[in-house]
mmCIF file of C-alpha atoms in Angstrom:
data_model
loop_
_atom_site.group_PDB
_atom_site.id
_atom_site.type_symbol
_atom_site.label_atom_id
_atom_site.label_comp_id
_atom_site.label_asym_id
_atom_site.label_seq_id
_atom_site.Cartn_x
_atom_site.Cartn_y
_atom_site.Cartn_z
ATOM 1 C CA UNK H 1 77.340 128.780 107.309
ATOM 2 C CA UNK H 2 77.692 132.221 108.232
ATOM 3 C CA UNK H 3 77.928 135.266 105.891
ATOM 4 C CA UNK H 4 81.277 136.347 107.230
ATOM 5 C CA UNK H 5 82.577 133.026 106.320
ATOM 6 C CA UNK H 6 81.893 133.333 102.961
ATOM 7 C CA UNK H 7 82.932 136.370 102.484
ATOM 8 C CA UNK H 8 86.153 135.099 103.804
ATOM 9 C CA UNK H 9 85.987 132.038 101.893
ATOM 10 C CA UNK H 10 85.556 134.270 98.662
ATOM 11 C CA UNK H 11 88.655 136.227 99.195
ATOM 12 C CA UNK H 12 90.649 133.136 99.754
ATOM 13 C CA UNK H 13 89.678 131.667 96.342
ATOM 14 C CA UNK H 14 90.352 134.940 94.524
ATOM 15 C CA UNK H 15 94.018 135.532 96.203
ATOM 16 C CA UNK H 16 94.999 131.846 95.834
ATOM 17 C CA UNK H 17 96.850 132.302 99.343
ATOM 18 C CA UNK H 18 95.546 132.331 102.822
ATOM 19 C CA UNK H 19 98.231 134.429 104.604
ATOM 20 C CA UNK H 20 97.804 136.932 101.522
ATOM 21 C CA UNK H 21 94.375 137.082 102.027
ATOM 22 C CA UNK H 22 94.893 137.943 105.364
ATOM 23 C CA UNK H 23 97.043 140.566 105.141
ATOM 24 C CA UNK H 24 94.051 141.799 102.795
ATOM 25 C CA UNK H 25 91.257 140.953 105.231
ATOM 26 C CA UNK H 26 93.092 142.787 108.202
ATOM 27 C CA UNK H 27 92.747 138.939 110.157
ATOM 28 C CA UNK H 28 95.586 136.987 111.686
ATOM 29 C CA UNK H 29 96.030 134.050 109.360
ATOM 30 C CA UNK H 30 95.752 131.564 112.211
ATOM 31 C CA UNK H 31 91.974 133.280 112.615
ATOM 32 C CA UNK H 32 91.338 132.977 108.903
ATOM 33 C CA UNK H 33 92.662 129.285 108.412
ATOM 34 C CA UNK H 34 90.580 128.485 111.755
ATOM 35 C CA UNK H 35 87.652 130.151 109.909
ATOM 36 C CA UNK H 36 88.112 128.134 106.515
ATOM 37 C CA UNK H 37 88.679 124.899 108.492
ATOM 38 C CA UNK H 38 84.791 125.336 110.599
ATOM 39 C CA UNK H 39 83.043 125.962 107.163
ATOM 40 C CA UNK H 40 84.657 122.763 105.849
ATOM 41 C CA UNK H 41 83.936 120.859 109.133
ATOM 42 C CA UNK H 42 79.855 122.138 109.169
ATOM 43 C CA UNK H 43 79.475 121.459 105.394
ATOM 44 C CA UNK H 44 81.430 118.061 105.908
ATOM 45 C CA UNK H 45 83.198 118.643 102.731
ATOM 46 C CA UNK H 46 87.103 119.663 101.734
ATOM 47 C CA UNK H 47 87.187 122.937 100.122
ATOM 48 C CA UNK H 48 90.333 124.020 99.465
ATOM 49 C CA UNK H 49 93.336 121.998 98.073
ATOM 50 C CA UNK H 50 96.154 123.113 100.285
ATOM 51 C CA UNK H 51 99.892 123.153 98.156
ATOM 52 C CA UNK H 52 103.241 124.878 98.207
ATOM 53 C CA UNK H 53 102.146 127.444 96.154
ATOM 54 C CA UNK H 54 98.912 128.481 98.247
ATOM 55 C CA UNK H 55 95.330 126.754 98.165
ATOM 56 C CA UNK H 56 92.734 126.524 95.409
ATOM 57 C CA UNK H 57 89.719 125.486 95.432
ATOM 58 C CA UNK H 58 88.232 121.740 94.999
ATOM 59 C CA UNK H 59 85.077 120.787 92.699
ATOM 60 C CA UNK H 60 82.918 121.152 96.173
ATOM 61 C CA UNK H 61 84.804 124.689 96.673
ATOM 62 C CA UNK H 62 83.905 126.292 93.303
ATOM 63 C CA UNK H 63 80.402 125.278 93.644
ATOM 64 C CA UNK H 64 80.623 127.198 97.242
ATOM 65 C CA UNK H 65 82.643 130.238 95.745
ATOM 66 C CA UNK H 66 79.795 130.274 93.027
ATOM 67 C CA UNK H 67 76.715 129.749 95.492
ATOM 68 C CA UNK H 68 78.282 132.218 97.647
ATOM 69 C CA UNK H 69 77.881 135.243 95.635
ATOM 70 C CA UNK H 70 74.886 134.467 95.294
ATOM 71 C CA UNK H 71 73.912 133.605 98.939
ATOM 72 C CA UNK H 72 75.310 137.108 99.816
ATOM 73 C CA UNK H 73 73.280 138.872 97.339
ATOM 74 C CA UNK H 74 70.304 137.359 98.561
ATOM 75 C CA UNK H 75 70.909 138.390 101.818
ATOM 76 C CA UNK H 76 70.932 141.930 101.065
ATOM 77 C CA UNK H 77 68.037 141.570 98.938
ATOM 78 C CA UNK H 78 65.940 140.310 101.882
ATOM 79 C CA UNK H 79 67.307 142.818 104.069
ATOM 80 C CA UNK H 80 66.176 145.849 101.782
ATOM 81 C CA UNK H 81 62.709 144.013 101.097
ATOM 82 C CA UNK H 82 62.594 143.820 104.730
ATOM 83 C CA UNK H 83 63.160 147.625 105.054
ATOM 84 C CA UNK H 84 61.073 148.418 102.229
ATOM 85 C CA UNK H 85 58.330 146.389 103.789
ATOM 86 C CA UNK H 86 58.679 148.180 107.506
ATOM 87 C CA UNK H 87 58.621 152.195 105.737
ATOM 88 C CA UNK H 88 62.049 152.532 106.619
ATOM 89 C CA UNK H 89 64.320 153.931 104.451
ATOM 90 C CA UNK H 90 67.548 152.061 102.744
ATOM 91 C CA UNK H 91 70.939 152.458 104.363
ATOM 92 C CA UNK H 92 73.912 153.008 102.398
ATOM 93 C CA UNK H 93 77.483 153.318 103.845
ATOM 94 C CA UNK H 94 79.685 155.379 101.473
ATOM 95 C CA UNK H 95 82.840 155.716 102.116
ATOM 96 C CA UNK H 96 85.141 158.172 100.622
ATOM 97 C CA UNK H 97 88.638 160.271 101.295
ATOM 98 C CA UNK H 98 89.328 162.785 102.953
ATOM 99 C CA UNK H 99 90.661 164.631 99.802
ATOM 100 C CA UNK H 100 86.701 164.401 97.914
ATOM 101 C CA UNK H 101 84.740 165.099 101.358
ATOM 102 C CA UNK H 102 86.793 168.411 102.428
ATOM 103 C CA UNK H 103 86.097 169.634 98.860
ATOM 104 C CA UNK H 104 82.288 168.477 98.672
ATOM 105 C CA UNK H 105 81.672 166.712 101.933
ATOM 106 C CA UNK H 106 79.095 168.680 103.423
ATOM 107 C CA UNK H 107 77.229 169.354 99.319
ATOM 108 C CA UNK H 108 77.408 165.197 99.168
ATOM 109 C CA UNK H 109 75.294 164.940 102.581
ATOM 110 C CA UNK H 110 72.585 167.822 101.848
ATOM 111 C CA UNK H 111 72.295 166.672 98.242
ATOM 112 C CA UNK H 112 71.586 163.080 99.481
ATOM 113 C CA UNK H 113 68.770 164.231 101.759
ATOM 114 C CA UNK H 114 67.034 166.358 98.569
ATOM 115 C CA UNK H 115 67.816 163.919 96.101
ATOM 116 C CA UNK H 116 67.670 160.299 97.753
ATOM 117 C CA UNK H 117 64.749 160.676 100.182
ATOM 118 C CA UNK H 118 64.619 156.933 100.313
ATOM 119 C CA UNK H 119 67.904 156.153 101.768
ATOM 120 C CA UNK H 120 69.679 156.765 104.230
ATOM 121 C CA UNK H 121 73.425 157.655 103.842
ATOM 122 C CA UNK H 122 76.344 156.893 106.065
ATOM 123 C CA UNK H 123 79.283 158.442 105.076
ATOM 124 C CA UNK H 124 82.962 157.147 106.190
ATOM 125 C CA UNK H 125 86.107 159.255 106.038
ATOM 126 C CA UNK H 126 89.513 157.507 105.413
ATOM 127 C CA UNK H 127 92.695 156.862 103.202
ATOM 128 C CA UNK H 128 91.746 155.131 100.085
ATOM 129 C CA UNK H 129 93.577 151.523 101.185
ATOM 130 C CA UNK H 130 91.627 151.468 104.600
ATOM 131 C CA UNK H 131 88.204 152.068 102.530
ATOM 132 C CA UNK H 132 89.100 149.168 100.320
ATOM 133 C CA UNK H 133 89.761 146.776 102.820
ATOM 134 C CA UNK H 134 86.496 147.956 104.664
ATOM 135 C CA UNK H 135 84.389 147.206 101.587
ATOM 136 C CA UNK H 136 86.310 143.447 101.352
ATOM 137 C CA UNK H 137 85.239 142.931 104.843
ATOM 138 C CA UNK H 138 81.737 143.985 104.170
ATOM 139 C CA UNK H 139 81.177 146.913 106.414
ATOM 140 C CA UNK H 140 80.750 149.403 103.545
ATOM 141 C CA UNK H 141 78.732 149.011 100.401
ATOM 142 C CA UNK H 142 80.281 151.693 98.592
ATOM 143 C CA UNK H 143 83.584 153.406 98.173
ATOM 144 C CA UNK H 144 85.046 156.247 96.093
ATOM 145 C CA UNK H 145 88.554 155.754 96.360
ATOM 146 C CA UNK H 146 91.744 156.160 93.883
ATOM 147 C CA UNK H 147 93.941 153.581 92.027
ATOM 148 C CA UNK H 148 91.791 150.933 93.253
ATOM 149 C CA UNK H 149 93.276 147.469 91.651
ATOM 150 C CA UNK H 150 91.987 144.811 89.557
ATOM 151 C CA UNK H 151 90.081 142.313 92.171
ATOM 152 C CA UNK H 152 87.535 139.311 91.228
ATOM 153 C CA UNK H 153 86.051 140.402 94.273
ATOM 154 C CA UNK H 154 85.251 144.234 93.308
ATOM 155 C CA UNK H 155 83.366 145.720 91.223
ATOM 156 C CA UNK H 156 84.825 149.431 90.011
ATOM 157 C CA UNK H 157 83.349 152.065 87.834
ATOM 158 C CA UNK H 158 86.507 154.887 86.775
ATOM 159 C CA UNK H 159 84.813 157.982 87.226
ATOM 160 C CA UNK H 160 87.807 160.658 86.844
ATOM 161 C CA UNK H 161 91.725 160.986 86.866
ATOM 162 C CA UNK H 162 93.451 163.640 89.092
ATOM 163 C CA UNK H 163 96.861 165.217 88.817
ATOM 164 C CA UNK H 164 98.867 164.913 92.073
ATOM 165 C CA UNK H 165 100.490 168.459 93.162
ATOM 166 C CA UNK H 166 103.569 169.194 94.803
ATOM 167 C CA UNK H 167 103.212 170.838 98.231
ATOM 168 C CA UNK H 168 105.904 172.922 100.290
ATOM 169 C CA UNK H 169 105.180 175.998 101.924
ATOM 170 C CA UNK H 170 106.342 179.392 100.306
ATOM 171 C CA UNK H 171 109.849 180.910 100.125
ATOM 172 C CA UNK H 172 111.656 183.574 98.520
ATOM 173 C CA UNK H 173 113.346 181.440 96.514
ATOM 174 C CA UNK H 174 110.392 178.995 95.142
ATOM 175 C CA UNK H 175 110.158 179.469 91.160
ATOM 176 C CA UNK H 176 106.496 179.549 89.465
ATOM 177 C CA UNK H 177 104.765 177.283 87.058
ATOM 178 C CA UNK H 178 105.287 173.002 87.412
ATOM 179 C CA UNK H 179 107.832 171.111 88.744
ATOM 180 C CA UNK H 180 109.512 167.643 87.259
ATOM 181 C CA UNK H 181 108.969 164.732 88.902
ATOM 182 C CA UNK H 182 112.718 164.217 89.533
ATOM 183 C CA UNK H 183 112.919 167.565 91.281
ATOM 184 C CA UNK H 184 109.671 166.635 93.668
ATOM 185 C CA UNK H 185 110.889 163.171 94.908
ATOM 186 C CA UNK H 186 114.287 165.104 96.225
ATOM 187 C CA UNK H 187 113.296 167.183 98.735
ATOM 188 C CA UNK H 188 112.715 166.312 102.555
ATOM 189 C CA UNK H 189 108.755 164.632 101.320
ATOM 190 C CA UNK H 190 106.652 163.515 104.359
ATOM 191 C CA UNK H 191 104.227 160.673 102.889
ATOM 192 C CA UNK H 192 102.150 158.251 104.861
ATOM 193 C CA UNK H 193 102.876 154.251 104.466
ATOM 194 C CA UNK H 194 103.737 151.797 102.212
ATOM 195 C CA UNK H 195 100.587 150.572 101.690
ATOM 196 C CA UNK H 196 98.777 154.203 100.573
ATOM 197 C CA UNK H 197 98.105 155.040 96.580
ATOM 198 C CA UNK H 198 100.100 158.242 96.451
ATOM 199 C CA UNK H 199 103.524 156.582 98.059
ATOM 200 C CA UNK H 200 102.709 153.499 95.918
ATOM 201 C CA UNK H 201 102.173 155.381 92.686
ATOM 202 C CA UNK H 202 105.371 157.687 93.979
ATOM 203 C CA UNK H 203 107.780 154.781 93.850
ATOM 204 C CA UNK H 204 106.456 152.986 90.993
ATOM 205 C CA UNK H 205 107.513 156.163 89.072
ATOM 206 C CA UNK H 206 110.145 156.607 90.224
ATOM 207 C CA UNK H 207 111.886 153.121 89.623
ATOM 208 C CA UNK H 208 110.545 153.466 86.191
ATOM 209 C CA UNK H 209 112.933 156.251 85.956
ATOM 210 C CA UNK H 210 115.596 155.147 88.161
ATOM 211 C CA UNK H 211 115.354 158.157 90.763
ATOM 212 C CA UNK H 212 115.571 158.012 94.463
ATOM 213 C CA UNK H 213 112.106 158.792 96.415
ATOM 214 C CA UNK H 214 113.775 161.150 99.840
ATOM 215 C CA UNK H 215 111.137 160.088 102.150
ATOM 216 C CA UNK H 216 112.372 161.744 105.368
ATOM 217 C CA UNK H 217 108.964 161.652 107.503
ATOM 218 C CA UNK H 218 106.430 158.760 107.916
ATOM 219 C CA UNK H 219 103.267 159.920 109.189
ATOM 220 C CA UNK H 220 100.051 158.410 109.375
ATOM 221 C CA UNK H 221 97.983 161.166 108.867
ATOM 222 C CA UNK H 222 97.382 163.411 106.268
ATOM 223 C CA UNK H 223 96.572 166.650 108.402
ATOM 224 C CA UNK H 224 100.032 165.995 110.475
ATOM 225 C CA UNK H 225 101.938 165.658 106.991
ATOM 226 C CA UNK H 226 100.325 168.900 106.138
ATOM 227 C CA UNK H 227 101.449 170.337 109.796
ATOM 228 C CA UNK H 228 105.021 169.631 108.654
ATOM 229 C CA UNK H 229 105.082 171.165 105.590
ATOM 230 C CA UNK H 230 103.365 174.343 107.720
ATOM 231 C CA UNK H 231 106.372 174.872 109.629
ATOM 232 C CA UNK H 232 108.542 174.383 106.631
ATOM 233 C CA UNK H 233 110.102 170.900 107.704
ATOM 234 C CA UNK H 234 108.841 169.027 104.823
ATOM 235 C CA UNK H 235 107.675 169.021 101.546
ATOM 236 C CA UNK H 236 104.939 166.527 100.333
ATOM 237 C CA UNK H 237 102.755 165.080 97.320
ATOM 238 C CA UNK H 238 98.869 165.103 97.753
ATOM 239 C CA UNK H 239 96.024 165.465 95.465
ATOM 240 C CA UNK H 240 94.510 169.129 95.870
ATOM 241 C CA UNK H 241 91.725 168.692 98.250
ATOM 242 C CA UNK H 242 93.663 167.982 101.117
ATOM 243 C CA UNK H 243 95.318 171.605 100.990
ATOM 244 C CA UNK H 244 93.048 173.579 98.825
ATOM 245 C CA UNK H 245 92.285 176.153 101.532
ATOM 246 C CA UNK H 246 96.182 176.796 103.022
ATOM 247 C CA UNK H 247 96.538 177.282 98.653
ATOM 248 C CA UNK H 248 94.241 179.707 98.153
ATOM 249 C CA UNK H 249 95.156 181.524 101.477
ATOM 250 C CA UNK H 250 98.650 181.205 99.900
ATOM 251 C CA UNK H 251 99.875 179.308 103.030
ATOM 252 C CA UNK H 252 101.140 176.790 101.256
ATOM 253 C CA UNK H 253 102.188 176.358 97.141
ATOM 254 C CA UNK H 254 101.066 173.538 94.804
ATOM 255 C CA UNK H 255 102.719 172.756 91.853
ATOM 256 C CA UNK H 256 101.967 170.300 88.771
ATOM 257 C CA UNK H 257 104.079 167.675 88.781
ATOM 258 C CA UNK H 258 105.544 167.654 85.060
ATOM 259 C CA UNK H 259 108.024 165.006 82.971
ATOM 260 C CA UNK H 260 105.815 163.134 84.125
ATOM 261 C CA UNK H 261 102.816 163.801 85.276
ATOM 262 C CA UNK H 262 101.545 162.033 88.343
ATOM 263 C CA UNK H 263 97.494 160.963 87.870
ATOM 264 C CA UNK H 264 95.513 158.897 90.143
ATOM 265 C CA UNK H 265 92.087 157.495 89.149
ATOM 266 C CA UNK H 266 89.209 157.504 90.956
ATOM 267 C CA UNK H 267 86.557 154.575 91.010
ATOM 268 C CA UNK H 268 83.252 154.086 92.497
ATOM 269 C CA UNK H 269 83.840 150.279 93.685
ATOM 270 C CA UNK H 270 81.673 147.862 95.704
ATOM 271 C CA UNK H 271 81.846 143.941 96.685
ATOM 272 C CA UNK H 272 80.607 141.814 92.875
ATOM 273 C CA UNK H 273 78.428 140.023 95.102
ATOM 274 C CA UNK H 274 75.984 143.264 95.450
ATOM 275 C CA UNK H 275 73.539 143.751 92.662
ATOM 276 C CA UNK H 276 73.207 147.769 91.393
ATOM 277 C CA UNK H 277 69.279 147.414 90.318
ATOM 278 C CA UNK H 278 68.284 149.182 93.737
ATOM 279 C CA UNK H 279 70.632 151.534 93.255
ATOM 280 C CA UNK H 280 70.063 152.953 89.978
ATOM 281 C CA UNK H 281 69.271 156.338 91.405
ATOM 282 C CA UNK H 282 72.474 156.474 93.731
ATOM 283 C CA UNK H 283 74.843 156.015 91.227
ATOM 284 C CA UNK H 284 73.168 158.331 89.408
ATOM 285 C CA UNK H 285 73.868 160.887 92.009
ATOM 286 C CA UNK H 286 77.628 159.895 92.879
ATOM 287 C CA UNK H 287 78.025 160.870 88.928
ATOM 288 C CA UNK H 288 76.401 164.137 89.610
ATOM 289 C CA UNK H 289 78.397 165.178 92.890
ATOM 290 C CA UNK H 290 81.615 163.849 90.727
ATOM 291 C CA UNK H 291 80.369 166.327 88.170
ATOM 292 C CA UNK H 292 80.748 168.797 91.048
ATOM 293 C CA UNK H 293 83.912 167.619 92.413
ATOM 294 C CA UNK H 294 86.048 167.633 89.182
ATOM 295 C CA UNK H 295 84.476 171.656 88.758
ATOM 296 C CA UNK H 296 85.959 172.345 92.321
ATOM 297 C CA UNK H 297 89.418 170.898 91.597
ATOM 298 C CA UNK H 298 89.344 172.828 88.315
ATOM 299 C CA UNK H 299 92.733 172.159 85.915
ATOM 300 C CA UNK H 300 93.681 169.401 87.995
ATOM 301 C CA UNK H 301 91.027 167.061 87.111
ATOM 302 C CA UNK H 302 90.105 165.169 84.174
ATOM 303 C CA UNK H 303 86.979 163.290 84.239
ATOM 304 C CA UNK H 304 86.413 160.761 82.016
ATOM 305 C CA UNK H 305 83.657 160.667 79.815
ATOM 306 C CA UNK H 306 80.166 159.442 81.253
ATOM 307 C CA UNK H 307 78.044 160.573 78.536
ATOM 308 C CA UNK H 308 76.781 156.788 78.325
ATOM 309 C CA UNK H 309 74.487 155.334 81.075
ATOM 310 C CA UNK H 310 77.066 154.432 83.836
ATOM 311 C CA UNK H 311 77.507 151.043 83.663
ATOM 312 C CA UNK H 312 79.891 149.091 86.957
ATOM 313 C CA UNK H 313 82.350 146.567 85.093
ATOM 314 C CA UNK H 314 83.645 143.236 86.502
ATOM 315 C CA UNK H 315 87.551 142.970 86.646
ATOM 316 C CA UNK H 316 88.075 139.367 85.309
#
């Protein structure tokens, strides 16, 4: 058996569908179902009960899917003993969007080196759906990221909610104070994909309400979105951070999104495999730096209360 395989072997239990899992994996489904079929063959044993509806797993396969967690955690026990043991100082790969690190980015890394001597922290930038898939495929151990859903395969801890702002550049014309939602979906918006929180949580609000979302650019980057909206061609919806200097140079103008409100939540997830008893003192500082965070988005953030020891809870 080989670690990968159970990882993948975990995600195809929790989905209940190989080609969704997948999709959710970032495989080919061939290479997946090739993947499931070796760890059968080597253990000699059917896993999965394959049926119209998906697959699910067999007596011998929810023993594995059981065993498995704790195979994994384990394995990262042994490899931080092992680092512990050789002097060398813990790795831990954060990753986090580009929203949070252009607001506290640089403060996150110094802070790390004062106040976690003992590890050392790698820090990924990206869109809040690439982080989560990273962290399902096991190449990052932590991620703060927004609207992350319910998964038996995560573990999330809600640290704040955040009030998405309407961004266009300025005009004569442009009127102070918020804007309704009906009016911010209508203009020419530039957003980035289908699969990202903000067009997600865009659309789900909207066909609550029955509106139209005018999506006339798809761009797959947040700093060409912002381009557009530079040169007046576009209008968008973003959380602060990613314009927060063009709004206080008064390049561009953010408005609160009103009747309703748009929020996203931000979690601190990682895989329920990994154990959180080494990393007592990390968390601790994520829920300082968020501390810091919320403080530099200022009316636009909400943080939700952490007076209580943070404790990591299991989506069942």
């Amino acid at each position: 058996m080989k670690p990968r395989q159970l990882i993948y072997f975990i995600k195809v239990v929790d989905v209940g569908n190989i080609t969704k899992a997948a999709e959710q994996l970032n495989l080919a489904q061939t290479a997946l179902g090739i993947q499931i079929r070796n760890l059968e063959e080597s253990l000699h044993v059917q896993l999965l009960d394959r049926h119209s509806r998906g697959v699910s797993a067999t007596p011998a396969g929810l023993l594995l899917y059981e065993r498995a967690h704790e195979i994994l955690q384990r394995i990262e026990d042994t490899r931080r003993d092992l680092i512990s043991l050789a002097g060398e100082r813990a790795r831990i790969r954060l990753g986090a969007t580009p929203s949070i690190l252009k607001l506290i980015g640089t403060e996150l890394v110094v802070a790390a080196k004062q106040q976690l001597p003992g590890i050392a922290l790698h820090v990924v930038e990206e869109l809040s759906f690439v982080l989560t898939d990273a962290l399902e495929r096991g190449e990052l151990d932590y991620v703060l990221a927004y609207d992350i859903e319910e998964n038996p395969g995560l573990r999330r801890l809600a640290l704040m909610k955040e009030d998405l702002l309407h961004i266009a550049a300025p005009g004569g014309d442009t009127p102070e104070g918020g804007i309704s939602f009906k009016q911010a979906v209508a203009g020419d918006l530039a957003l980035v994909s289908s699969r990202d929180i903000i067009w997600r949580r865009i659309h789900k609000t909207a066909s609550r309400l029955s509106l139209d979302v005018n999506v006339t650019y798809q761009v797959q980057s947040m700093e060409a979105i912002k381009a557009l909206i530079l040169h007046g061609l576009a209008e968008s919806i973003m959380p602060f951070g990613i314009v927060s200097e063009e709004i206080q140079s008064g390049a561009l103008i953010a408005r609160r999104i009103e009747r309703p409100s748009v929020r996203l939540t931000l979690y601190l997830a990682h895989a329920a495999h990994k154990g959180l008893s080494d990393d007592t003192a990390f968390i601790a500082f994520v829920d300082g730096m968020i501390d810091r965070l919320a403080a530099t988005i200022g009316p636009y953030a909400h943080p939700i209360d952490r007076s209580q020891p943070p404790q990591i809870e299991a989506d069942h």
